[in-house]
CSV table of C-alpha atoms in Angstrom, one decimal:
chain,number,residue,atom,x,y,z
C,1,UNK,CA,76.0,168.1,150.6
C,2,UNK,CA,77.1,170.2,147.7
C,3,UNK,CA,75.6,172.1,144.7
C,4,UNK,CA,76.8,171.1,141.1
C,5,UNK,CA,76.9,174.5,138.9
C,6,UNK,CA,74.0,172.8,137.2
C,7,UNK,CA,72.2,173.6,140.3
C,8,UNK,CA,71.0,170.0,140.8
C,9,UNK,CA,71.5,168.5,144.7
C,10,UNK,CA,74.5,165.9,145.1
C,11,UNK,CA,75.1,163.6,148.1
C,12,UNK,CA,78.8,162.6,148.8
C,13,UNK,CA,79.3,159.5,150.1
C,14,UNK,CA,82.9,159.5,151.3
C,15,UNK,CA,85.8,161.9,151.6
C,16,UNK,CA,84.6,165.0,150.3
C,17,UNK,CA,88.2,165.3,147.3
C,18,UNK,CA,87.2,162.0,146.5
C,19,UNK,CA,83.8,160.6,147.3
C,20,UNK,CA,82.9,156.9,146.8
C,21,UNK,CA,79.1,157.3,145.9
C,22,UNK,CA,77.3,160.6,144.5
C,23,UNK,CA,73.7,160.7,144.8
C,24,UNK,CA,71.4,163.0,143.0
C,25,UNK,CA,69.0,164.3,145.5
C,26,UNK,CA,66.1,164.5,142.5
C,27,UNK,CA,67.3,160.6,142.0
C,28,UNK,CA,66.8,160.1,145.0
C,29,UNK,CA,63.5,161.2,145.4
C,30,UNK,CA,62.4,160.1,142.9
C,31,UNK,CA,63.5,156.4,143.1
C,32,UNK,CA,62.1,156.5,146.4
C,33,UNK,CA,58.4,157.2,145.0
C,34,UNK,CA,58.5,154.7,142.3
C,35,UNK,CA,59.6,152.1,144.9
C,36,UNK,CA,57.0,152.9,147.2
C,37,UNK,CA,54.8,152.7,144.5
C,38,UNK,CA,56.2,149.9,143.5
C,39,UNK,CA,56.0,148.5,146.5
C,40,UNK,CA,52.1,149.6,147.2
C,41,UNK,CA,51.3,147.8,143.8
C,42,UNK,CA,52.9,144.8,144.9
C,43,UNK,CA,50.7,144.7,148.4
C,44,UNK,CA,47.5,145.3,146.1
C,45,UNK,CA,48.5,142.3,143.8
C,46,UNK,CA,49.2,139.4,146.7
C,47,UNK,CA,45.6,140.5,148.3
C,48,UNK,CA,42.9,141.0,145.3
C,49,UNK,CA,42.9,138.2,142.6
C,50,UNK,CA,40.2,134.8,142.4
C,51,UNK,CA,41.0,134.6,146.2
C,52,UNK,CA,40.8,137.1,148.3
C,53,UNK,CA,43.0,138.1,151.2
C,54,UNK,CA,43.3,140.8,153.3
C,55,UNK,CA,46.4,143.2,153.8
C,56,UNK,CA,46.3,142.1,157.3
C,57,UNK,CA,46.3,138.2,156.4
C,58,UNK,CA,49.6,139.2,153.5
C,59,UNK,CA,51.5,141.0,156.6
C,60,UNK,CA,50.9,137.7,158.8
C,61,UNK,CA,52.3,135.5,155.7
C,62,UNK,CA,55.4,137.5,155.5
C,63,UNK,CA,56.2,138.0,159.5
C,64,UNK,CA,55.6,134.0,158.7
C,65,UNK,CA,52.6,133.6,160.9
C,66,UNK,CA,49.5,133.0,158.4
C,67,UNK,CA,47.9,129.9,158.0
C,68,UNK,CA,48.0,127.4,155.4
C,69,UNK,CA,46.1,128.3,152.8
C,70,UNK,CA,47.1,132.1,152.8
C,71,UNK,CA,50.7,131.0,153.1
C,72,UNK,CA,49.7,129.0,149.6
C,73,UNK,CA,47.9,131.8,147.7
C,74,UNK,CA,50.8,134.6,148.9
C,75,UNK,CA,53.9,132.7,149.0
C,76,UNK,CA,53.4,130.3,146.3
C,77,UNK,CA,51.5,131.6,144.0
C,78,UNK,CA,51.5,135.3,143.7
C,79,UNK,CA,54.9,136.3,145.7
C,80,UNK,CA,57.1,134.6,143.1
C,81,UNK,CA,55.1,136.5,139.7
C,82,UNK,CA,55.5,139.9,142.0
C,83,UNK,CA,58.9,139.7,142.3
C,84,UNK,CA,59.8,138.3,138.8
C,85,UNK,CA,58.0,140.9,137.1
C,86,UNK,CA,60.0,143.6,139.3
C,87,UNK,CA,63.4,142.1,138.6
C,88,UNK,CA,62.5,141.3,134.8
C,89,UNK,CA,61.2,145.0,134.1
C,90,UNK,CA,64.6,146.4,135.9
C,91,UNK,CA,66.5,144.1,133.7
C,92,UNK,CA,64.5,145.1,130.1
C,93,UNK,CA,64.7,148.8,131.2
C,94,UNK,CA,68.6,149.0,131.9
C,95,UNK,CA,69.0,146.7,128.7
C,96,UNK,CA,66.7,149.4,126.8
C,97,UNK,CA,69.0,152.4,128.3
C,98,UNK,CA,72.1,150.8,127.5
C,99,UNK,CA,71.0,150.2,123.9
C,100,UNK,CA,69.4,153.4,123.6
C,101,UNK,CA,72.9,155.0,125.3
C,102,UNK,CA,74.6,153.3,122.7
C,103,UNK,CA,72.8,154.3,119.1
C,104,UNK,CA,72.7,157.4,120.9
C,105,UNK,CA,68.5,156.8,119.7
C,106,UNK,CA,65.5,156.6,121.6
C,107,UNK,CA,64.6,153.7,119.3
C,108,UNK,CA,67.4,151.8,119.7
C,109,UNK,CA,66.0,149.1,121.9
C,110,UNK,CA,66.7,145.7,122.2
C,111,UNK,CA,62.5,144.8,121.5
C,112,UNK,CA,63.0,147.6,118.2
C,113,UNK,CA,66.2,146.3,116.9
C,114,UNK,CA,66.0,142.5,117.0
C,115,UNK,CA,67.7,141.3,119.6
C,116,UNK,CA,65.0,140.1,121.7
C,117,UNK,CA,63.7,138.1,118.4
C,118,UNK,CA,66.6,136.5,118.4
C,119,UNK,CA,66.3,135.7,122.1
C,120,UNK,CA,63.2,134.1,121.2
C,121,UNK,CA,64.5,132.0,118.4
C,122,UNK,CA,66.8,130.4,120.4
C,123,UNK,CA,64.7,129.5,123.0
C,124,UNK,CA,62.5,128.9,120.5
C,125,UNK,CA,64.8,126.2,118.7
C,126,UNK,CA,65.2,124.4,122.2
C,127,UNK,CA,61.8,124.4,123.2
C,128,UNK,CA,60.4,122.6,120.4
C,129,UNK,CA,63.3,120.8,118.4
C,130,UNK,CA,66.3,120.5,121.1
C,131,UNK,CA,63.6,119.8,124.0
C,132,UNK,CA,65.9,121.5,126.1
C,133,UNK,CA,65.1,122.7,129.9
C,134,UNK,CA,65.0,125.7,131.6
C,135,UNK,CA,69.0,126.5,131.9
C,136,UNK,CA,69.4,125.3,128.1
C,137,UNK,CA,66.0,127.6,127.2
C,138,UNK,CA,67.7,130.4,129.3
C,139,UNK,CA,71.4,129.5,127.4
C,140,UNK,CA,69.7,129.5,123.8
C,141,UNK,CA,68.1,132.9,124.7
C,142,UNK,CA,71.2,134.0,125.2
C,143,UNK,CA,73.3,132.6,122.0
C,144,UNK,CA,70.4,133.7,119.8
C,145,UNK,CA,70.9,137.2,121.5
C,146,UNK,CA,74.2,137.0,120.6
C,147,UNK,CA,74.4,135.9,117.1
C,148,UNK,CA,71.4,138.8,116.5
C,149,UNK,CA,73.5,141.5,117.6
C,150,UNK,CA,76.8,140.0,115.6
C,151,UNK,CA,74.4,139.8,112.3
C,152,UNK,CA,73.0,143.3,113.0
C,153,UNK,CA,76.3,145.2,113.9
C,154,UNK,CA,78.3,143.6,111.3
C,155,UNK,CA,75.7,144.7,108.6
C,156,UNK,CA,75.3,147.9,110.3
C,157,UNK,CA,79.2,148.6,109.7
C,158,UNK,CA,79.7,151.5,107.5
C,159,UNK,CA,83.5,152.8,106.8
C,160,UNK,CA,84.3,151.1,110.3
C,161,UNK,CA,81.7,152.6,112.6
C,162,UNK,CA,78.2,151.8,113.7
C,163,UNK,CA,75.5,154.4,113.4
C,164,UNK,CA,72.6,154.6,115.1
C,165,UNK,CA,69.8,155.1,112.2
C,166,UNK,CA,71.5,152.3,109.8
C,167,UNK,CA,71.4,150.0,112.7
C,168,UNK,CA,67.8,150.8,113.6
C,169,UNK,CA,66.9,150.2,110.1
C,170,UNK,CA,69.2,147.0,109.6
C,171,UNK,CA,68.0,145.2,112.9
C,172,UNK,CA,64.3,145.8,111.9
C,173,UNK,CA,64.8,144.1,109.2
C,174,UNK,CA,66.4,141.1,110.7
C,175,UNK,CA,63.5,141.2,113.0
C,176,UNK,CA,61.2,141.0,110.9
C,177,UNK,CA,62.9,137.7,109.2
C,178,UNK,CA,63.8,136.3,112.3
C,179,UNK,CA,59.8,136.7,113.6
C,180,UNK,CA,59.1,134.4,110.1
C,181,UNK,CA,61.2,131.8,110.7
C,182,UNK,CA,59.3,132.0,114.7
C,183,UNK,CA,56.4,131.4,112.6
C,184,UNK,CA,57.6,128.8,110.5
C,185,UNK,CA,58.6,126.8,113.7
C,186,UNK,CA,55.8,126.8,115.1
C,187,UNK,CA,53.6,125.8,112.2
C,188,UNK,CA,56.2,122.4,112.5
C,189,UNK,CA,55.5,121.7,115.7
C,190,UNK,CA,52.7,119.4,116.8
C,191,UNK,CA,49.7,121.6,118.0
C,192,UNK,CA,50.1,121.2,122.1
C,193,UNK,CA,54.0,122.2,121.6
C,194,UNK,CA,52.6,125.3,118.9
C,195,UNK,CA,49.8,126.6,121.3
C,196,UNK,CA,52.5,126.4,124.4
C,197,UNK,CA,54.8,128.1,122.4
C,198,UNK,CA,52.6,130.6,121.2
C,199,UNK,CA,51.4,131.5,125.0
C,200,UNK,CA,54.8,131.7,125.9
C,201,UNK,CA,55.9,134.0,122.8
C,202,UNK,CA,53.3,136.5,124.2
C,203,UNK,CA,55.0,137.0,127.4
C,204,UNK,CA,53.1,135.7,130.3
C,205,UNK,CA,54.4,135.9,133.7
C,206,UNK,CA,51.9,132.5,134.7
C,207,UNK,CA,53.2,129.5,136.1
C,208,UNK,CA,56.4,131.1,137.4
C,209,UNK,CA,57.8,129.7,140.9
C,210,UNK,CA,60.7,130.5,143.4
C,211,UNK,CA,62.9,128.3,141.1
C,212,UNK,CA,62.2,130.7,138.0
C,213,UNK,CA,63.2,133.8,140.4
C,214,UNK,CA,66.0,132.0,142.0
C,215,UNK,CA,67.3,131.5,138.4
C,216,UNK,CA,66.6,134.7,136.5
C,217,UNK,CA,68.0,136.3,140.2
C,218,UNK,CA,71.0,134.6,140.0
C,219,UNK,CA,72.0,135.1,136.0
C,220,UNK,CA,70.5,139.1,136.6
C,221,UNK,CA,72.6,139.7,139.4
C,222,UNK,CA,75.9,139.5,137.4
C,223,UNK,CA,74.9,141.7,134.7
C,224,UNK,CA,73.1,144.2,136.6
C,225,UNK,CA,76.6,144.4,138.8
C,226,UNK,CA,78.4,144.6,135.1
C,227,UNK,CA,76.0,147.3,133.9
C,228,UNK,CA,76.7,149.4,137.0
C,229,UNK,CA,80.3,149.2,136.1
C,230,UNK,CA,79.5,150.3,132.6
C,231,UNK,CA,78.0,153.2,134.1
C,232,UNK,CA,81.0,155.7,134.1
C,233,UNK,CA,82.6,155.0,130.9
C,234,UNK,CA,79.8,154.8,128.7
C,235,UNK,CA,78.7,158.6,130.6
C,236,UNK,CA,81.9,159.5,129.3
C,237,UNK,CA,81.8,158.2,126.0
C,238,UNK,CA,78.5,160.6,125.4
C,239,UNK,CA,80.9,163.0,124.5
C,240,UNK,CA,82.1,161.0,121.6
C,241,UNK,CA,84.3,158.1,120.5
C,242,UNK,CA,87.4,161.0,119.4
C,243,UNK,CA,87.1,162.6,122.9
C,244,UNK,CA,86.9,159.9,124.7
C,245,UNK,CA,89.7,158.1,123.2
C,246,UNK,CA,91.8,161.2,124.2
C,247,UNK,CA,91.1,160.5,127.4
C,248,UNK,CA,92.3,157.5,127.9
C,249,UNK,CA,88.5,155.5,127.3
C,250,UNK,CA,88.9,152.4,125.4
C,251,UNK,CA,85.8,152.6,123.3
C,252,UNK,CA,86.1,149.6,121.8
C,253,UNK,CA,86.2,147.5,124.4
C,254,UNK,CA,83.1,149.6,126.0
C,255,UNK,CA,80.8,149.1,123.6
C,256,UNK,CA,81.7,145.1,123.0
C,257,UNK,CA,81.0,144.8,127.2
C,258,UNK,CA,77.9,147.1,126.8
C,259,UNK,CA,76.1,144.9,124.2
C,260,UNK,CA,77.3,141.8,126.2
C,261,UNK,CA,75.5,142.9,129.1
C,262,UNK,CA,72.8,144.2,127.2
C,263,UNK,CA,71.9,141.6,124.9
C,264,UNK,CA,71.9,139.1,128.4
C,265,UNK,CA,69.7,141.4,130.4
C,266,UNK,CA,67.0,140.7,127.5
C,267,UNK,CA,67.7,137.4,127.1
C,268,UNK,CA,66.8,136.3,130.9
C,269,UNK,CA,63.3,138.3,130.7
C,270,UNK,CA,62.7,136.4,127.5
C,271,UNK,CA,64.0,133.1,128.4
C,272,UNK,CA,61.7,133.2,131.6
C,273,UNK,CA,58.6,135.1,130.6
C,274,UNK,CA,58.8,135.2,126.6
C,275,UNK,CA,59.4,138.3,125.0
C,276,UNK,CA,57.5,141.7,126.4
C,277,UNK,CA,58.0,144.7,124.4
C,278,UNK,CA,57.8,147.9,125.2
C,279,UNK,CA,59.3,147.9,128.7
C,280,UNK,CA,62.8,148.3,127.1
C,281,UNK,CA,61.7,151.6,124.8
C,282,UNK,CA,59.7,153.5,127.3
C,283,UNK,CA,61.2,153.2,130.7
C,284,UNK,CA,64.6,155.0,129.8
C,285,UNK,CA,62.7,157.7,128.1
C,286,UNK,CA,60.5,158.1,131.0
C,287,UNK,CA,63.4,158.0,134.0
C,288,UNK,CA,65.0,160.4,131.5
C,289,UNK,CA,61.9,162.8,131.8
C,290,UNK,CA,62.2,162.2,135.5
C,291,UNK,CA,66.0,162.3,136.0
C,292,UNK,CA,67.2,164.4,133.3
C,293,UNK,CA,70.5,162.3,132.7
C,294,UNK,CA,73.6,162.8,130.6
C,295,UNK,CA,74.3,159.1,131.5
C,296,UNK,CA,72.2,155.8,131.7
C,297,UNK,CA,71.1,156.7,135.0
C,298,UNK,CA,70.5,153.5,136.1
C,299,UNK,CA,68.7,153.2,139.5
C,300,UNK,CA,65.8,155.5,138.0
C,301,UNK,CA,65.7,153.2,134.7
C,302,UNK,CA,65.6,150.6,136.9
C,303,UNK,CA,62.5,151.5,138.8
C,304,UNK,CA,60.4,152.9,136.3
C,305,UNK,CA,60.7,149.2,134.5
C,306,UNK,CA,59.9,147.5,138.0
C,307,UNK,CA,57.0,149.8,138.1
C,308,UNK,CA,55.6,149.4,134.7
C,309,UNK,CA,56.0,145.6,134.4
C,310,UNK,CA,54.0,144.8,137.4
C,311,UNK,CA,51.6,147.3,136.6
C,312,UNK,CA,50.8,146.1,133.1
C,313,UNK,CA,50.6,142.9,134.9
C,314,UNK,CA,48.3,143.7,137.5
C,315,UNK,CA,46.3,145.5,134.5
C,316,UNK,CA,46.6,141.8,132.6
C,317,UNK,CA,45.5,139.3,135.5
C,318,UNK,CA,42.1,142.0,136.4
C,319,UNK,CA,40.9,143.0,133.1
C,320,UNK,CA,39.0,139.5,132.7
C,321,UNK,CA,39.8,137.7,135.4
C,322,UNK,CA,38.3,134.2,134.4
C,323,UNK,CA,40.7,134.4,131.4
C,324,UNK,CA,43.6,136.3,132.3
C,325,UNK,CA,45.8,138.5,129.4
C,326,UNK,CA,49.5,137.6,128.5
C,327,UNK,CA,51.2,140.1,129.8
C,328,UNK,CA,53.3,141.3,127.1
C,329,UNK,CA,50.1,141.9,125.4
C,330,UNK,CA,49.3,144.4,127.9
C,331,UNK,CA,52.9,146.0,127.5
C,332,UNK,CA,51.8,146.7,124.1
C,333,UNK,CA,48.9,148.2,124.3
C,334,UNK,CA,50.6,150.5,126.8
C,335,UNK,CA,53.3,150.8,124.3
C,336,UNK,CA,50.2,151.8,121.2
C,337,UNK,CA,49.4,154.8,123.8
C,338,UNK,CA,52.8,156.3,124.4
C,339,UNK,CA,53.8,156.1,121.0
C,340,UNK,CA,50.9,158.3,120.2
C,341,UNK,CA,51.2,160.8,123.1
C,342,UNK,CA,54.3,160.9,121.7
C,343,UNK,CA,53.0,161.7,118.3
C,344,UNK,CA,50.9,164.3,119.7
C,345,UNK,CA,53.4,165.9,121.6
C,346,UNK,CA,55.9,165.6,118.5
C,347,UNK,CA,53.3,167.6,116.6
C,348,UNK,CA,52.7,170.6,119.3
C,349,UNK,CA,56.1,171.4,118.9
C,350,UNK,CA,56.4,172.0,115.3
């Protein structure tokens, strides 16, 4: 154990010239909190709801001794919704940091700047004119992720860089005309496919099963393994593109992998679940105000978006429980409070 002259705690992992790991004690301790809270929330959710179970009965299900019906209500029905919305608001959190790394803006989120629109288009387009499955729904997401962040960095493009504002400003706008032309598909489609739709483009977490989190698992594993790896260089490249050139970075090549992996990370949330805002903007902001971080620092990112989405969702299934909320319009009304504690805040300091 060392001290950095910043006079923050650092764990080696390794030989002490050339560690393999460094851990930041405050990370640390922090992470640890959010996941026990994390993991507290979770124990609340699978024993309160329409059927009620008691933490005792929960324990029995997962040491695999509970009965039939509690093995039903835990491990079918509300174990697979816990875990998705952990693994989803991990994935829309480190998408939101890597975005947000990248316009080197706190607006600069995927929900802000369009891409997650376009994620909805395309699954959108397969949903209701392709007829497509879950893969092709999740593949759509993906391409219409893709072609949104080609249209909005290409028109961001000034004298051969990208910068942050003009982007900002350039993918709300393609937001805004890709959310018409959601409209306008949905006013074509026959009213059971429009109102399905519709649910869906709210961001519910309902109806999800261990073959949704054995799929979004799978497809998140590979870019939250890429978006560790991005890590390092893109901490580097915080400096700026000149500087980091000099030392050997390829920028270029950074950036293209960074959106990649960005762009995907929202597209699985909003293949599965529809798209959630909010989670994207406010979690890096808040593991920044946690962690304070030069870098994306992902593990903290990571479980402040675990946190949040199964807390809005919690909040969504037990604020009227006859007729429970979507959950991204919980996210949002979460999202309506920041921004103005943020507004408040903004206006103390001046």
């Amino acid at each position: 154990m060392t001290q950095l002259d910043f006079g923050r705690t650092v764990y080696r992992v390794g030989k002490p010239e050339r560690p393999v790991l460094m851990l930041d004690a405050r990370s640390v301790v922090v992470c640890s909190v959010l996941w026990v809270a994390t993991f507290a929330l979770a124990c609340f959710a699978m024993a309160t709801g329409s059927a009620q179970i008691t933490l005792g009965e929960v324990l029995q299900v997962i040491a695999g001794a509970g009965d039939d019906y509690t093995n039903m209500v835990v491990a079918e029905w509300r174990a697979p919704r816990i875990l998705l919305a952990i693994l989803l608001g991990a994935c829309l959190a480190i998408s939101g940091a890597i975005f947000q790394n990248l316009t080197g803006n706190p607006l600069g989120s995927p929900d802000v700047i369009g891409f997650q629109t376009g994620s909805f288009t395309g699954a959108l387009i397969v949903m209701l004119v392709l007829r497509g499955g879950s893969v092709e729904t999740m593949i759509a997401a993906l391409i219409g992720g893709m072609a949104t962040a080609l249209v909005v960095f290409s028109l961001s493009i000034t004298r051969g860089a990208v910068r942050g504002v003009r982007l900002i400003i350039v993918g709300i706008g393609v937001s805004a005309m890709l959310a018409s032309f959601n409209v306008w598909l949905m006013l074509t489609a026959t009213v059971e496919d429009a109102l399905m739709a519709g649910l869906w483009g709210a961001g519910s977490l309902a109806g999800v099963t261990w073959w949704h989190v054995a799929l979004a698992g799978a497809a998140a594993a590979v870019f939250l393994v890429a978006a560790g790896l991005l890590s390092r260089p893109m901490r580097l490249m915080r400096i700026g593109a000149p500087f980091a050139t000099a030392l050997g970075q390829r920028v270029r090549s950074v950036q293209v992998a960074a959106v990649i992996v960005g762009v995907a990370l929202t597209a699985i949330a909003t293949a599965t679940i529809g798209p959630v805002s909010f989670i994207a903007l406010a979690a890096p902001q808040i593991a920044r105000r946690l962690v304070p971080s030069d870098g994306l620092a992902l593990a903290p990112t990571a479980a402040v978006g675990a946190f949040l989405l199964l807390l809005a969702d919690v909040v969504a299934q037990r604020i009227h429980p006859h007729s429970p909320l979507p959950v991204g319009i919980v996210t949002v009304c979460i999202g309506g409070l920041y921004f103005l504690w943020l507004l408040m805040r903004e206006g103390k300091t001046r």
